[in-house]
Tab-separated table of C-alpha atoms in Angstrom:
chain	number	residue	atom	x	y	z
A	65	MET	CA	11.660	74.663	39.851
A	66	SER	CA	10.156	74.398	36.493
A	67	GLU	CA	10.981	71.564	34.161
A	68	PRO	CA	13.046	72.542	31.113
A	69	THR	CA	11.061	72.470	27.908
A	70	LYS	CA	12.003	69.922	25.343
A	71	SER	CA	12.635	71.219	21.887
A	72	ALA	CA	11.194	69.453	18.901
A	73	PRO	CA	13.502	66.896	17.317
A	74	ARG	CA	15.549	68.258	14.472
A	75	ARG	CA	14.948	66.598	11.141
A	76	TYR	CA	17.494	66.357	8.372
A	77	ARG	CA	16.957	65.318	4.789
A	78	MET	CA	20.064	64.318	2.886
A	79	THR	CA	20.676	62.911	-0.547
A	80	VAL	CA	23.585	60.654	-1.456
A	81	ASP	CA	24.454	62.029	-4.867
A	82	HIS	CA	28.022	60.766	-5.267
A	83	VAL	CA	30.005	57.745	-4.113
A	84	ASP	CA	33.786	57.915	-4.388
A	85	PRO	CA	34.886	54.840	-6.391
A	86	MET	CA	38.306	54.743	-4.690
A	87	SER	CA	36.676	54.599	-1.256
A	88	VAL	CA	34.420	51.799	-2.448
A	89	LEU	CA	37.443	49.997	-3.914
A	90	ARG	CA	39.393	50.177	-0.645
A	91	LEU	CA	36.457	49.241	1.559
A	92	SER	CA	35.308	46.371	-0.644
A	93	PHE	CA	38.864	45.047	-0.868
A	94	LEU	CA	39.266	45.018	2.910
A	95	LEU	CA	35.848	43.459	3.486
A	96	SER	CA	36.394	40.788	0.842
A	97	VAL	CA	39.826	39.933	2.297
A	98	ALA	CA	38.212	39.541	5.718
A	99	PHE	CA	35.494	37.375	4.163
A	100	GLY	CA	38.168	35.290	2.397
A	101	ILE	CA	40.101	34.716	5.616
A	102	ALA	CA	36.874	33.751	7.374
A	103	THR	CA	36.100	31.313	4.551
A	104	ILE	CA	39.494	29.616	4.814
A	105	VAL	CA	39.206	29.332	8.600
A	106	ALA	CA	35.659	27.948	8.307
A	107	VAL	CA	36.743	25.350	5.735
A	108	ALA	CA	39.667	24.271	7.931
A	109	LEU	CA	37.414	23.964	10.978
A	110	MET	CA	34.773	22.066	9.015
A	111	TRP	CA	37.408	19.678	7.661
A	112	GLY	CA	38.662	19.107	11.204
A	113	VAL	CA	35.169	18.347	12.473
A	114	LEU	CA	34.444	15.964	9.601
A	115	ASN	CA	37.811	14.259	10.042
A	116	GLY	CA	37.134	13.907	13.768
A	117	MET	CA	33.859	12.186	12.918
A	118	HIS	CA	35.784	9.789	10.599
A	119	VAL	CA	33.769	10.841	7.554
A	120	PHE	CA	36.762	10.797	5.223
A	121	SER	CA	37.929	7.346	6.302
A	122	GLY	CA	34.363	6.105	5.749
A	123	ILE	CA	34.382	7.567	2.236
A	124	GLU	CA	37.717	5.899	1.521
A	125	ASN	CA	36.339	2.560	2.767
A	126	ILE	CA	33.262	2.879	0.554
A	127	ILE	CA	35.395	3.755	-2.465
A	128	GLY	CA	37.654	0.782	-1.736
A	129	GLN	CA	34.685	-1.582	-1.544
A	130	VAL	CA	32.917	-0.268	-4.638
A	131	ASP	CA	35.930	0.224	-6.893
A	132	ALA	CA	38.062	-2.913	-7.030
A	133	SER	CA	40.214	-1.602	-9.888
A	134	GLY	CA	41.371	1.478	-7.950
A	135	LYS	CA	40.363	4.031	-10.592
A	136	MET	CA	38.326	6.063	-8.105
A	137	ALA	CA	41.146	6.180	-5.556
A	138	ALA	CA	42.169	9.553	-6.995
A	139	VAL	CA	38.937	11.023	-5.617
A	140	ALA	CA	40.082	10.298	-2.075
A	141	GLU	CA	43.282	12.295	-2.699
A	142	TYR	CA	41.219	15.481	-3.014
A	143	LEU	CA	39.917	15.029	0.519
A	144	GLN	CA	43.313	15.698	2.125
A	145	PHE	CA	43.549	18.744	4.387
A	146	SER	CA	46.193	20.542	2.344
A	147	LYS	CA	44.262	20.204	-0.900
A	148	VAL	CA	40.961	21.271	0.630
A	149	VAL	CA	42.478	24.362	2.241
A	150	SER	CA	44.400	25.169	-0.955
A	151	MET	CA	41.187	25.074	-2.968
A	152	ALA	CA	39.494	27.300	-0.367
A	153	ALA	CA	42.388	29.768	-0.644
A	154	ILE	CA	42.205	29.816	-4.442
A	155	ILE	CA	38.451	30.383	-4.346
A	156	SER	CA	38.928	33.128	-1.747
A	157	VAL	CA	41.505	34.954	-3.883
A	158	ILE	CA	39.194	34.800	-6.905
A	159	ASN	CA	36.361	36.016	-4.691
A	160	VAL	CA	38.444	38.971	-3.443
A	161	ILE	CA	39.199	40.039	-7.000
A	162	LEU	CA	35.611	39.647	-8.203
A	163	MET	CA	34.012	41.363	-5.209
A	164	THR	CA	36.406	44.308	-5.438
A	165	VAL	CA	35.925	44.812	-9.173
A	166	ILE	CA	32.147	44.335	-9.112
A	167	SER	CA	31.590	46.709	-6.193
A	168	THR	CA	33.757	49.384	-7.825
A	169	ILE	CA	31.857	49.035	-11.093
A	170	CYS	CA	28.589	49.300	-9.139
A	171	ALA	CA	29.824	52.539	-7.539
A	172	LEU	CA	30.632	53.957	-10.972
A	173	LEU	CA	27.217	52.893	-12.284
A	174	TYR	CA	25.547	54.468	-9.253
A	175	ASN	CA	27.287	57.763	-9.991
A	176	VAL	CA	26.053	57.652	-13.594
A	177	LEU	CA	22.494	56.795	-12.568
A	178	VAL	CA	22.443	59.564	-9.960
A	179	LYS	CA	23.037	62.077	-12.729
A	180	LEU	CA	19.941	60.750	-14.502
A	181	VAL	CA	17.405	60.160	-11.713
A	182	GLY	CA	18.788	61.659	-8.506
A	183	GLY	CA	20.293	60.010	-5.473
A	184	ILE	CA	19.193	58.029	-2.463
A	185	SER	CA	17.246	60.243	-0.071
A	186	VAL	CA	17.924	59.733	3.642
A	187	HIS	CA	15.808	61.228	6.446
A	188	LEU	CA	17.517	61.634	9.834
A	189	ILE	CA	15.960	62.699	13.122
A	190	ASP	CA	18.022	64.059	16.026
A	191	GLU	CA	16.105	63.420	19.242
């Protein structure tokens, strides 16, 4: 039996000349929400690790020794779990909004620039 001949790999050249802003909006929103959830979980885990290592109680002891008047005691209040996770959630919500808006604006700018200079050329090979 003879061995079948292999055909030459097919080559494709494509140009990305338009990006749908609504698709970019949806995708960037979902990705930024996932990133925000991951941020909140990472902050909660990091706080748990640091609390397990007694870092926060050490900070409170140092503040108590340095500040006899108690004016810096308010700093220790910001190290509570609920406040740290709340701040992470607020930052994540702001990040979701900013990432979604910026990526959509970038898609619109890409569409304008494509009209001026062309798109991104992609070469694909099917082996």
